[in-house]
Amino acid sequence: MYCFMATLLSCSGSQKLACTVYETSAQGKALTPVDTFEPTTSPPITVVLQPKERFQTITGFGGSFTEAAASVLHGLSPANQKMVLEAYFGEEGAQYSLTRTHIASCDFSRQNYTYAPVAGDVNLTQFSIEPDRADLIPMIKAAQALSKEGFKIIASPWTSPPWMKDNKSYVGGKLLPEYQPAFALYFSKYLEAYQAEGIPIWGVTVINEPHGNGNNWESTLFSPEEMTQFVQHHLGPHLEQKGWGNVNILGYDQNRAGLPEWVDAMFRDEATSKYFAGTAIHWYESTYDYFPKALQYAHQKAPSKYLIETEGCIDSEVPHWKDDAWYWQKEATDWGWDWAAPHEKYLHPKYAPVHRYATDIIGCLNNWVDGWIDWNMILDRQGGPNWFKNWCVAPIIADPQTDEVYKTPLYYVMAHFSKFMRPGAVKIGCSITSNTVMATAVQNPDGSIAVAIFNPTAEKHTLAIHLNTKQTMISIDKEALQTIVIKPN
């Protein structure tokens, strides 16, 4: 369908853009095609697209395969299992292209486990991915079978095997220097085992959240220098020697406010940079600030490297069941609401989950981030299961007891980006004459342009979209996210 303008939204004096508009809104639209636009009383907001201004190449968008998600999925009927996977990976669904999974257990596992349980087994003769075979591997394989274009997987360990650490625990502690070669071997054993299952791994992070997580669940502590030295002298050379040099190693893998000191260490010189393919980041430092200065700094430090958001979710919340309105209201809290240091409390106010997702993804794209991965793809009504009872929200919530599935508004927000901004797309110039409405745009490999516009305000707005000598006039509802797909010339 083409953009149809109501009488007062005509485009006289210029050629008309051929485009399709999809909208998700607090008024009930859910990735709904829109072809009729009402005029508004406020002056138009102008969006100017500049395809000749080219920035980062898009790696992809998606979510994470976890043991928790897989166990919830497999508790559903076969029909609903297929429906959920189609929603994420099918041609009519979100078409996720970039995903993440955990290497051994994480907080969203049913229990602590490692692939190398035998203390002192430095050659990892007893290494086994057997714990993943019940739920996690079958979920990934089922997704592979549905995905026409395929998807990349980033794998992250939350901890080394406990016996390799100074505290011999799953939680906290540091990797002992004498076990650095064994931990590097742990990665290649994992890559080999998953490849044997028909699951190629595109990239790895060195450790999830190297600052730790308050000693709550699986973790291994690294300083920037310690991680850089481990990659430079052990992990990078080992993977290269074992034939895994094509696997992308991403450093850091925690919150953005800490980026500068990490990229300073990782990309200090050619020797430290050699084996790092890029930097992984999370969003938990603030419920509203996407830290553009930190993102720009990281890009400038290593402009040819990946900058990928590998985890974000509505944390410390039990999901609201079949209550779309809640996801648009400023009622959600996070860990910082209760636990942040007094001088950081201002970063953790109550927020609307949809606003947080849309604002962060657009803000990331406008500041050199090339990939964005959500956390669990599906959880139960409690926000689990997980062994630590660290309840969170997922875009899709299910009740295996009643065999019901609820696609929250967050699912549709993710689809606005993952479905229409494809791997290999290039972020292009996109300016907007508003301090409150946000916009970003990419040009896809097929030449089409996808423009994402988020209106967090309580007012409907007219939008004037300009591309070279063509333009279109549309409107965006109050509290709404739109994706405008402009056909190639």
Tab-separated table of C-alpha atoms in Angstrom:
chain	number	residue	atom	x	y	z
A	1	MET	CA	0.000	0.000	0.000
A	2	TYR	CA	1.110	3.577	-0.503
A	3	CYS	CA	0.909	6.512	1.883
A	4	PHE	CA	-2.545	8.027	1.375
A	5	MET	CA	-2.862	11.650	2.469
A	6	ALA	CA	-6.023	13.228	3.762
A	7	THR	CA	-6.916	16.485	1.997
A	8	LEU	CA	-4.994	18.725	4.375
A	9	LEU	CA	-1.911	16.486	4.177
A	10	SER	CA	-1.326	16.881	0.458
A	11	CYS	CA	2.155	17.133	-1.077
A	12	SER	CA	1.674	19.774	-3.749
A	13	GLY	CA	4.822	21.073	-5.421
A	14	SER	CA	6.886	17.903	-5.008
A	15	GLN	CA	6.897	14.261	-6.022
A	16	LYS	CA	5.215	11.816	-3.724
A	17	LEU	CA	7.182	9.143	-1.871
A	18	ALA	CA	5.988	5.560	-2.235
A	19	CYS	CA	5.982	4.116	1.258
A	20	THR	CA	4.296	1.819	3.740
A	21	VAL	CA	3.654	2.890	7.329
A	22	TYR	CA	3.384	0.571	10.349
A	23	GLU	CA	2.374	1.817	13.788
A	24	THR	CA	2.336	0.525	17.345
A	25	SER	CA	0.579	2.783	19.827
A	26	ALA	CA	-0.840	3.125	23.298
A	27	GLN	CA	-4.215	3.324	21.537
A	28	GLY	CA	-3.966	-0.332	20.550
A	29	LYS	CA	-2.158	-0.571	17.230
A	30	ALA	CA	0.371	-3.392	17.100
A	31	LEU	CA	2.655	-3.149	14.059
A	32	THR	CA	-0.520	-2.205	12.210
A	33	PRO	CA	-0.353	-0.941	8.590
A	34	VAL	CA	-1.716	2.600	8.407
A	35	ASP	CA	-2.771	4.263	5.146
A	36	THR	CA	-5.088	7.067	6.249
A	37	PHE	CA	-3.773	10.070	8.152
A	38	GLU	CA	-5.730	12.785	9.890
A	39	PRO	CA	-4.492	16.395	9.824
A	40	THR	CA	-3.325	17.973	13.074
A	41	THR	CA	-3.476	21.537	14.335
A	42	SER	CA	0.206	21.703	15.286
A	43	PRO	CA	2.840	22.682	12.686
A	44	PRO	CA	4.427	19.717	10.865
A	45	ILE	CA	7.584	18.123	12.184
A	46	THR	CA	10.069	17.821	9.335
A	47	VAL	CA	12.192	14.706	8.847
A	48	VAL	CA	14.944	14.984	6.235
A	49	LEU	CA	16.652	11.837	4.956
A	50	GLN	CA	20.170	12.009	3.536
A	51	PRO	CA	21.160	8.653	1.993
A	52	LYS	CA	24.569	10.024	0.980
A	53	GLU	CA	25.430	10.501	4.663
A	54	ARG	CA	26.442	6.982	5.675
A	55	PHE	CA	27.386	5.698	9.091
A	56	GLN	CA	27.597	2.189	10.624
A	57	THR	CA	26.542	-1.036	8.903
A	58	ILE	CA	23.793	-2.878	10.764
A	59	THR	CA	24.674	-6.304	12.172
A	60	GLY	CA	21.153	-7.128	13.346
A	61	PHE	CA	18.429	-7.069	15.983
A	62	GLY	CA	17.002	-9.828	18.136
A	63	GLY	CA	16.749	-11.550	21.501
A	64	SER	CA	18.349	-14.234	23.631
A	65	PHE	CA	18.074	-17.986	23.889
A	66	THR	CA	18.222	-18.881	27.585
A	67	GLU	CA	17.450	-22.050	29.488
A	68	ALA	CA	14.563	-20.202	31.123
A	69	ALA	CA	13.084	-19.149	27.794
A	70	ALA	CA	13.556	-22.605	26.306
A	71	SER	CA	11.934	-24.362	29.256
A	72	VAL	CA	8.882	-22.069	29.104
A	73	LEU	CA	8.625	-22.589	25.343
A	74	HIS	CA	8.768	-26.356	25.654
A	75	GLY	CA	6.037	-26.300	28.299
A	76	LEU	CA	3.585	-25.061	25.671
A	77	SER	CA	1.612	-27.104	23.159
A	78	PRO	CA	3.369	-27.813	19.841
A	79	ALA	CA	1.060	-25.324	18.123
A	80	ASN	CA	1.954	-22.532	20.519
A	81	GLN	CA	5.657	-23.398	20.405
A	82	LYS	CA	5.553	-22.967	16.667
A	83	MET	CA	3.548	-19.757	16.978
A	84	VAL	CA	6.141	-18.193	19.312
A	85	LEU	CA	9.072	-19.187	17.126
A	86	GLU	CA	7.253	-17.984	14.006
A	87	ALA	CA	6.636	-14.680	15.769
A	88	TYR	CA	10.363	-14.212	16.233
A	89	PHE	CA	11.932	-15.969	13.250
A	90	GLY	CA	9.267	-16.534	10.585
A	91	GLU	CA	8.869	-14.441	7.446
A	92	GLU	CA	5.595	-13.019	8.797
A	93	GLY	CA	7.152	-12.346	12.184
A	94	ALA	CA	9.935	-10.170	13.558
A	95	GLN	CA	12.654	-11.964	11.543
A	96	TYR	CA	15.288	-11.769	14.285
A	97	SER	CA	18.775	-11.673	12.792
A	98	LEU	CA	21.107	-11.309	15.811
A	99	THR	CA	20.765	-13.373	18.989
A	100	ARG	CA	22.611	-14.273	22.175
A	101	THR	CA	22.924	-17.306	24.401
A	102	HIS	CA	24.820	-18.247	27.558
A	103	ILE	CA	27.864	-20.514	27.846
A	104	ALA	CA	26.940	-22.812	30.782
A	105	SER	CA	24.594	-21.448	33.439
A	106	CYS	CA	23.419	-17.899	34.077
A	107	ASP	CA	20.806	-16.358	36.344
A	108	PHE	CA	18.136	-17.433	33.840
A	109	SER	CA	19.052	-21.090	34.215
A	110	ARG	CA	17.238	-23.541	36.455
A	111	GLN	CA	20.395	-24.249	38.455
A	112	ASN	CA	24.135	-23.610	38.472
A	113	TYR	CA	26.107	-25.785	36.070
A	114	THR	CA	29.383	-25.837	34.188
A	115	TYR	CA	30.546	-27.807	31.168
A	116	ALA	CA	33.804	-28.673	32.986
A	117	PRO	CA	32.857	-29.891	36.463
A	118	VAL	CA	36.044	-31.805	37.298
A	119	ALA	CA	38.436	-29.669	39.322
A	120	GLY	CA	41.974	-29.586	37.949
A	121	ASP	CA	40.977	-31.057	34.571
A	122	VAL	CA	43.010	-28.450	32.674
A	123	ASN	CA	42.728	-30.391	29.402
A	124	LEU	CA	38.932	-30.463	29.813
A	125	THR	CA	38.713	-34.163	29.060
A	126	GLN	CA	35.311	-34.266	30.797
A	127	PHE	CA	33.896	-31.224	28.968
A	128	SER	CA	30.219	-31.693	28.023
A	129	ILE	CA	27.330	-29.515	26.860
A	130	GLU	CA	24.871	-32.184	28.011
A	131	PRO	CA	22.919	-29.748	30.275
A	132	ASP	CA	21.890	-27.784	27.171
A	133	ARG	CA	20.361	-30.723	25.319
A	134	ALA	CA	17.004	-30.836	27.111
A	135	ASP	CA	15.695	-27.376	26.204
A	136	LEU	CA	18.256	-24.825	25.004
A	137	ILE	CA	19.692	-26.605	21.971
A	138	PRO	CA	16.262	-27.786	20.714
A	139	MET	CA	14.950	-24.183	20.873
A	140	ILE	CA	17.887	-22.866	18.849
A	141	LYS	CA	17.526	-25.641	16.269
A	142	ALA	CA	13.781	-25.031	15.934
A	143	ALA	CA	14.478	-21.337	15.342
A	144	GLN	CA	17.104	-22.212	12.731
A	145	ALA	CA	14.570	-24.350	10.883
A	146	LEU	CA	12.140	-21.414	10.651
A	147	SER	CA	14.546	-18.606	9.792
A	148	LYS	CA	14.805	-18.145	6.032
A	149	GLU	CA	17.830	-15.820	6.142
A	150	GLY	CA	19.378	-17.278	9.288
A	151	PHE	CA	20.648	-15.410	12.334
A	152	LYS	CA	23.914	-14.790	14.122
A	153	ILE	CA	24.541	-16.019	17.674
A	154	ILE	CA	26.726	-14.330	20.291
A	155	ALA	CA	27.607	-16.630	23.202
A	156	SER	CA	28.630	-15.351	26.641
A	157	PRO	CA	29.928	-17.130	29.742
A	158	TRP	CA	28.682	-15.727	33.042
A	159	THR	CA	31.562	-17.436	34.826
A	160	SER	CA	34.501	-19.709	34.245
A	161	PRO	CA	34.253	-23.140	35.866
A	162	PRO	CA	34.388	-22.353	39.600
A	163	TRP	CA	37.547	-24.374	40.204
A	164	MET	CA	39.444	-21.986	37.922
A	165	LYS	CA	38.714	-19.020	40.236
A	166	ASP	CA	40.268	-17.783	43.448
A	167	ASN	CA	37.043	-18.232	45.450
A	168	LYS	CA	36.015	-21.603	43.890
A	169	SER	CA	32.445	-20.303	43.580
A	170	TYR	CA	30.025	-19.714	40.728
A	171	VAL	CA	29.468	-16.203	42.072
A	172	GLY	CA	32.222	-13.576	42.044
A	173	GLY	CA	35.923	-14.213	42.258
A	174	LYS	CA	38.697	-13.850	39.700
A	175	LEU	CA	40.200	-16.232	37.180
A	176	LEU	CA	43.497	-17.548	38.535
A	177	PRO	CA	46.462	-16.801	36.224
A	178	GLU	CA	47.430	-20.479	36.005
A	179	TYR	CA	44.011	-21.337	34.567
A	180	GLN	CA	43.934	-18.742	31.800
A	181	PRO	CA	44.966	-21.325	29.136
A	182	ALA	CA	42.294	-23.722	30.412
A	183	PHE	CA	39.593	-21.037	30.227
A	184	ALA	CA	40.630	-20.210	26.653
A	185	LEU	CA	40.337	-23.930	25.865
A	186	TYR	CA	36.848	-23.856	27.429
A	187	PHE	CA	35.759	-21.474	24.650
A	188	SER	CA	37.098	-23.600	21.785
A	189	LYS	CA	35.551	-26.736	23.293
A	190	TYR	CA	32.208	-24.937	23.393
A	191	LEU	CA	32.500	-23.693	19.812
A	192	GLU	CA	33.413	-27.184	18.628
A	193	ALA	CA	30.555	-28.833	20.530
A	194	TYR	CA	27.935	-26.391	19.253
A	195	GLN	CA	29.263	-26.619	15.701
A	196	ALA	CA	28.848	-30.393	15.939
A	197	GLU	CA	25.184	-29.755	16.814
A	198	GLY	CA	24.801	-27.683	13.640
A	199	ILE	CA	24.812	-24.407	15.588
A	200	PRO	CA	27.594	-22.084	14.408
A	201	ILE	CA	28.557	-19.331	16.839
A	202	TRP	CA	29.222	-15.933	15.224
A	203	GLY	CA	30.778	-14.250	18.240
A	204	VAL	CA	31.640	-14.553	21.911
A	205	THR	CA	32.007	-12.112	24.742
A	206	VAL	CA	34.798	-12.773	27.226
A	207	ILE	CA	32.533	-12.666	30.270
A	208	ASN	CA	29.091	-11.314	31.037
A	209	GLU	CA	29.275	-8.224	33.268
A	210	PRO	CA	32.934	-8.237	34.376
A	211	HIS	CA	32.179	-5.729	37.157
A	212	GLY	CA	29.967	-8.411	38.683
A	213	ASN	CA	26.351	-8.076	39.722
A	214	GLY	CA	26.564	-7.377	43.421
A	215	ASN	CA	27.589	-10.995	44.081
A	216	ASN	CA	24.099	-12.218	43.299
A	217	TRP	CA	24.483	-14.796	40.510
A	218	GLU	CA	27.129	-16.290	38.227
A	219	SER	CA	30.012	-13.915	37.576
A	220	THR	CA	33.774	-13.645	37.156
A	221	LEU	CA	35.472	-10.327	37.804
A	222	PHE	CA	37.850	-8.713	35.308
A	223	SER	CA	39.408	-5.276	35.180
A	224	PRO	CA	39.824	-3.690	31.718
A	225	GLU	CA	43.517	-4.519	31.755
A	226	GLU	CA	42.953	-8.103	32.917
A	227	MET	CA	40.409	-8.819	30.192
A	228	THR	CA	42.591	-7.189	27.545
A	229	GLN	CA	45.612	-9.258	28.568
A	230	PHE	CA	43.555	-12.467	28.632
A	231	VAL	CA	42.316	-11.853	25.088
A	232	GLN	CA	45.703	-10.660	23.804
A	233	HIS	CA	47.782	-13.489	25.225
A	234	HIS	CA	45.380	-16.409	25.636
A	235	LEU	CA	41.869	-16.349	24.134
A	236	GLY	CA	42.716	-14.666	20.819
A	237	PRO	CA	45.807	-16.722	19.984
A	238	HIS	CA	44.127	-19.938	21.171
A	239	LEU	CA	41.024	-19.529	19.005
A	240	GLU	CA	43.206	-18.607	16.043
A	241	GLN	CA	45.383	-21.693	16.562
A	242	LYS	CA	42.346	-23.975	16.891
A	243	GLY	CA	40.791	-22.699	13.661
A	244	TRP	CA	38.221	-20.402	15.270
A	245	GLY	CA	39.840	-17.153	14.211
A	246	ASN	CA	36.656	-16.192	12.352
A	247	VAL	CA	34.674	-16.045	15.611
A	248	ASN	CA	34.254	-12.435	16.701
A	249	ILE	CA	35.550	-11.649	20.200
A	250	LEU	CA	33.655	-8.785	21.856
A	251	GLY	CA	35.065	-7.157	24.967
A	252	TYR	CA	33.480	-5.572	28.035
A	253	ASP	CA	29.776	-6.689	28.005
A	254	GLN	CA	28.378	-4.404	30.700
A	255	ASN	CA	26.824	-0.974	31.145
A	256	ARG	CA	27.601	1.985	28.891
A	257	ALA	CA	28.668	4.490	31.515
A	258	GLY	CA	31.815	2.409	32.003
A	259	LEU	CA	32.724	2.340	28.322
A	260	PRO	CA	35.604	4.842	28.122
A	261	GLU	CA	37.991	3.078	30.510
A	262	TRP	CA	37.307	-0.252	28.822
A	263	VAL	CA	37.833	0.838	25.240
A	264	ASP	CA	40.931	2.768	26.333
A	265	ALA	CA	42.435	-0.515	27.522
A	266	MET	CA	41.122	-2.764	24.757
A	267	PHE	CA	42.074	-0.489	21.884
A	268	ARG	CA	45.183	1.098	23.384
A	269	ASP	CA	47.369	0.002	20.481
A	270	GLU	CA	47.560	-2.509	17.641
A	271	ALA	CA	48.710	-5.333	19.906
A	272	THR	CA	45.857	-4.978	22.412
A	273	SER	CA	43.302	-4.435	19.646
A	274	LYS	CA	44.293	-7.323	17.406
A	275	TYR	CA	41.877	-9.975	18.621
A	276	PHE	CA	38.964	-7.765	19.636
A	277	ALA	CA	36.292	-7.550	16.934
A	278	GLY	CA	34.371	-4.991	18.954
A	279	THR	CA	32.651	-4.026	22.177
A	280	ALA	CA	29.497	-5.374	23.834
A	281	ILE	CA	27.330	-3.169	26.038
A	282	HIS	CA	24.245	-3.356	28.277
A	283	TRP	CA	21.672	-0.698	29.150
A	284	TYR	CA	21.162	-1.099	32.909
A	285	GLU	CA	22.996	2.053	34.010
A	286	SER	CA	19.861	4.175	33.575
A	287	THR	CA	16.194	3.840	32.692
A	288	TYR	CA	16.274	6.842	30.337
A	289	ASP	CA	19.854	7.832	29.412
A	290	TYR	CA	21.416	5.928	26.510
A	291	PHE	CA	24.794	7.635	27.122
A	292	PRO	CA	25.442	9.063	23.643
A	293	LYS	CA	28.796	10.584	24.615
A	294	ALA	CA	30.085	7.221	25.829
A	295	LEU	CA	28.859	5.512	22.653
A	296	GLN	CA	30.494	8.137	20.463
A	297	TYR	CA	33.728	7.819	22.431
A	298	ALA	CA	33.752	4.042	21.971
A	299	HIS	CA	33.200	4.394	18.230
A	300	GLN	CA	35.918	7.006	17.849
A	301	LYS	CA	38.346	4.798	19.756
A	302	ALA	CA	37.768	1.882	17.368
A	303	PRO	CA	35.789	3.086	14.325
A	304	SER	CA	36.217	-0.154	12.389
A	305	LYS	CA	34.998	-2.396	15.251
A	306	TYR	CA	31.527	-3.628	16.208
A	307	LEU	CA	29.548	-1.825	18.918
A	308	ILE	CA	26.679	-4.112	19.925
A	309	GLU	CA	24.114	-3.857	22.693
A	310	THR	CA	24.024	-7.471	23.873
A	311	GLU	CA	21.490	-7.264	26.705
A	312	GLY	CA	18.591	-5.142	27.865
A	313	CYS	CA	15.285	-5.963	29.553
A	314	ILE	CA	12.683	-4.665	31.962
A	315	ASP	CA	14.437	-6.008	35.044
A	316	SER	CA	13.281	-6.374	38.631
A	317	GLU	CA	9.646	-6.581	37.512
A	318	VAL	CA	7.093	-9.367	37.469
A	319	PRO	CA	5.411	-9.180	34.027
A	320	HIS	CA	1.946	-7.696	33.788
A	321	TRP	CA	-0.292	-10.277	32.152
A	322	LYS	CA	-2.486	-9.201	29.223
A	323	ASP	CA	-2.323	-5.565	30.305
A	324	ASP	CA	-1.037	-3.594	27.320
A	325	ALA	CA	-1.674	-0.260	29.017
A	326	TRP	CA	0.897	-0.949	31.754
A	327	TYR	CA	3.703	-1.166	29.206
A	328	TRP	CA	2.944	2.406	28.092
A	329	GLN	CA	2.690	3.879	31.612
A	330	LYS	CA	5.451	5.176	33.877
A	331	GLU	CA	5.051	2.457	36.473
A	332	ALA	CA	8.071	0.198	35.960
A	333	THR	CA	11.093	0.237	38.251
A	334	ASP	CA	14.525	-1.382	38.040
A	335	TRP	CA	17.271	-2.463	40.451
A	336	GLY	CA	18.448	1.138	40.785
A	337	TRP	CA	15.081	2.298	42.089
A	338	ASP	CA	15.952	0.582	45.374
A	339	TRP	CA	19.676	-0.024	45.314
A	340	ALA	CA	21.477	2.682	43.338
A	341	ALA	CA	23.893	4.916	45.224
A	342	PRO	CA	22.268	8.180	46.351
A	343	HIS	CA	24.181	10.259	43.808
A	344	GLU	CA	22.948	7.942	41.012
A	345	LYS	CA	19.298	7.682	42.054
A	346	TYR	CA	18.273	10.260	39.460
A	347	LEU	CA	19.199	7.772	36.713
A	348	HIS	CA	16.527	5.313	37.884
A	349	PRO	CA	13.088	6.955	37.972
A	350	LYS	CA	9.895	5.091	37.151
A	351	TYR	CA	9.480	4.704	33.411
A	352	ALA	CA	7.246	3.344	30.650
A	353	PRO	CA	8.723	0.097	29.275
A	354	VAL	CA	7.775	0.861	25.642
A	355	HIS	CA	9.354	4.302	25.899
A	356	ARG	CA	12.559	2.828	27.280
A	357	TYR	CA	12.916	0.314	24.441
A	358	ALA	CA	12.057	2.717	21.620
A	359	THR	CA	14.171	5.564	22.964
A	360	ASP	CA	17.170	3.361	23.606
A	361	ILE	CA	17.178	1.599	20.243
A	362	ILE	CA	16.793	4.842	18.295
A	363	GLY	CA	19.379	6.554	20.487
A	364	CYS	CA	21.803	3.681	19.953
A	365	LEU	CA	21.379	3.705	16.190
A	366	ASN	CA	22.002	7.448	16.135
A	367	ASN	CA	25.268	6.932	18.033
A	368	TRP	CA	27.094	4.197	16.104
A	369	VAL	CA	25.611	1.060	17.666
A	370	ASP	CA	25.214	-1.593	14.940
A	371	GLY	CA	23.342	-4.350	16.792
A	372	TRP	CA	20.742	-4.525	19.580
A	373	ILE	CA	19.811	-7.720	21.449
A	374	ASP	CA	16.969	-8.075	23.928
A	375	TRP	CA	17.287	-10.527	26.830
A	376	ASN	CA	14.927	-13.544	27.271
A	377	MET	CA	12.601	-14.089	24.309
A	378	ILE	CA	9.874	-15.670	26.421
A	379	LEU	CA	9.258	-16.049	30.159
A	380	ASP	CA	6.430	-17.273	32.369
A	381	ARG	CA	3.937	-15.121	34.246
A	382	GLN	CA	6.308	-14.851	37.218
A	383	GLY	CA	9.125	-13.540	35.013
A	384	GLY	CA	11.174	-16.733	35.199
A	385	PRO	CA	11.984	-19.455	35.813
A	386	ASN	CA	15.472	-18.867	37.133
A	387	TRP	CA	17.386	-20.238	40.073
A	388	PHE	CA	18.028	-16.832	41.674
A	389	LYS	CA	14.382	-15.702	41.353
A	390	ASN	CA	15.602	-12.642	39.477
A	391	TRP	CA	12.223	-11.881	37.860
A	392	CYS	CA	12.200	-9.899	34.616
A	393	VAL	CA	9.900	-9.101	31.697
A	394	ALA	CA	10.201	-10.612	28.214
A	395	PRO	CA	8.468	-9.400	25.022
A	396	ILE	CA	6.395	-12.586	25.025
A	397	ILE	CA	4.932	-14.007	28.240
A	398	ALA	CA	3.387	-17.481	28.473
A	399	ASP	CA	1.406	-19.559	30.917
A	400	PRO	CA	2.312	-23.208	30.262
A	401	GLN	CA	-0.362	-24.417	32.709
A	402	THR	CA	-3.170	-22.935	30.607
A	403	ASP	CA	-1.212	-22.987	27.325
A	404	GLU	CA	-1.710	-19.242	26.797
A	405	VAL	CA	0.684	-16.804	25.116
A	406	TYR	CA	0.741	-13.013	25.478
A	407	LYS	CA	2.663	-10.818	23.063
A	408	THR	CA	3.362	-7.672	25.055
A	409	PRO	CA	3.769	-4.299	23.298
A	410	LEU	CA	7.527	-4.790	23.683
A	411	TYR	CA	7.390	-7.579	21.107
A	412	TYR	CA	5.999	-5.166	18.535
A	413	VAL	CA	8.571	-2.503	19.411
A	414	MET	CA	11.374	-4.968	18.721
A	415	ALA	CA	9.736	-6.021	15.444
A	416	HIS	CA	9.627	-2.402	14.230
A	417	PHE	CA	13.420	-2.583	14.000
A	418	SER	CA	14.280	-6.248	13.445
A	419	LYS	CA	11.804	-6.793	10.623
A	420	PHE	CA	12.491	-3.659	8.602
A	421	MET	CA	16.167	-2.914	9.313
A	422	ARG	CA	18.033	-5.871	7.907
A	423	PRO	CA	21.632	-7.046	8.309
A	424	GLY	CA	23.877	-5.139	5.945
A	425	ALA	CA	21.695	-2.028	6.076
A	426	VAL	CA	23.559	1.243	6.529
A	427	LYS	CA	22.546	3.961	8.967
A	428	ILE	CA	21.952	7.117	6.929
A	429	GLY	CA	21.567	10.801	7.700
A	430	CYS	CA	18.237	11.601	9.349
A	431	SER	CA	17.395	14.951	10.939
A	432	ILE	CA	14.184	15.906	12.721
A	433	THR	CA	12.850	19.310	13.773
A	434	SER	CA	11.729	18.212	17.234
A	435	ASN	CA	13.285	17.928	20.676
A	436	THR	CA	10.783	15.322	21.828
A	437	VAL	CA	9.953	13.138	18.806
A	438	MET	CA	12.862	10.873	17.856
A	439	ALA	CA	13.832	9.498	14.446
A	440	THR	CA	16.448	7.317	12.811
A	441	ALA	CA	16.819	5.728	9.373
A	442	VAL	CA	18.740	3.027	7.518
A	443	GLN	CA	19.035	2.015	3.894
A	444	ASN	CA	18.633	-1.720	3.422
A	445	PRO	CA	20.660	-3.877	1.023
A	446	ASP	CA	17.681	-3.929	-1.377
A	447	GLY	CA	17.743	-0.118	-1.556
A	448	SER	CA	14.642	0.458	0.568
A	449	ILE	CA	14.822	2.975	3.403
A	450	ALA	CA	13.346	2.219	6.831
A	451	VAL	CA	12.606	5.202	9.064
A	452	ALA	CA	11.709	4.677	12.736
A	453	ILE	CA	9.903	7.538	14.470
A	454	PHE	CA	8.902	7.541	18.140
A	455	ASN	CA	6.417	10.024	19.540
A	456	PRO	CA	6.417	9.829	23.355
A	457	THR	CA	4.171	12.866	23.754
A	458	ALA	CA	0.439	13.108	24.478
A	459	GLU	CA	-0.135	14.920	21.180
A	460	LYS	CA	-0.626	13.637	17.653
A	461	HIS	CA	1.835	15.164	15.169
A	462	THR	CA	2.006	15.746	11.431
A	463	LEU	CA	5.249	14.567	9.845
A	464	ALA	CA	6.733	15.905	6.631
A	465	ILE	CA	9.185	13.283	5.332
A	466	HIS	CA	11.682	14.576	2.760
A	467	LEU	CA	13.934	12.449	0.549
A	468	ASN	CA	15.750	14.334	-2.192
A	469	THR	CA	13.015	15.953	-4.330
A	470	LYS	CA	10.251	13.757	-2.939
A	471	GLN	CA	8.184	14.089	0.195
A	472	THR	CA	5.187	12.675	1.967
A	473	MET	CA	2.978	14.061	4.709
A	474	ILE	CA	1.678	11.652	7.310
A	475	SER	CA	0.687	11.827	10.951
A	476	ILE	CA	1.802	9.854	13.981
A	477	ASP	CA	-0.520	9.155	16.880
A	478	LYS	CA	0.237	10.236	20.428
A	479	GLU	CA	2.434	7.725	22.258
A	480	ALA	CA	3.255	5.772	19.138
A	481	LEU	CA	6.142	4.174	17.288
A	482	GLN	CA	6.136	4.119	13.502
A	483	THR	CA	8.289	2.457	10.886
A	484	ILE	CA	8.034	4.010	7.441
A	485	VAL	CA	9.383	1.800	4.660
A	486	ILE	CA	10.230	3.765	1.513
A	487	LYS	CA	10.536	1.710	-1.635
A	488	PRO	CA	13.796	1.779	-3.596
A	489	ASN	CA	13.955	4.033	-6.651
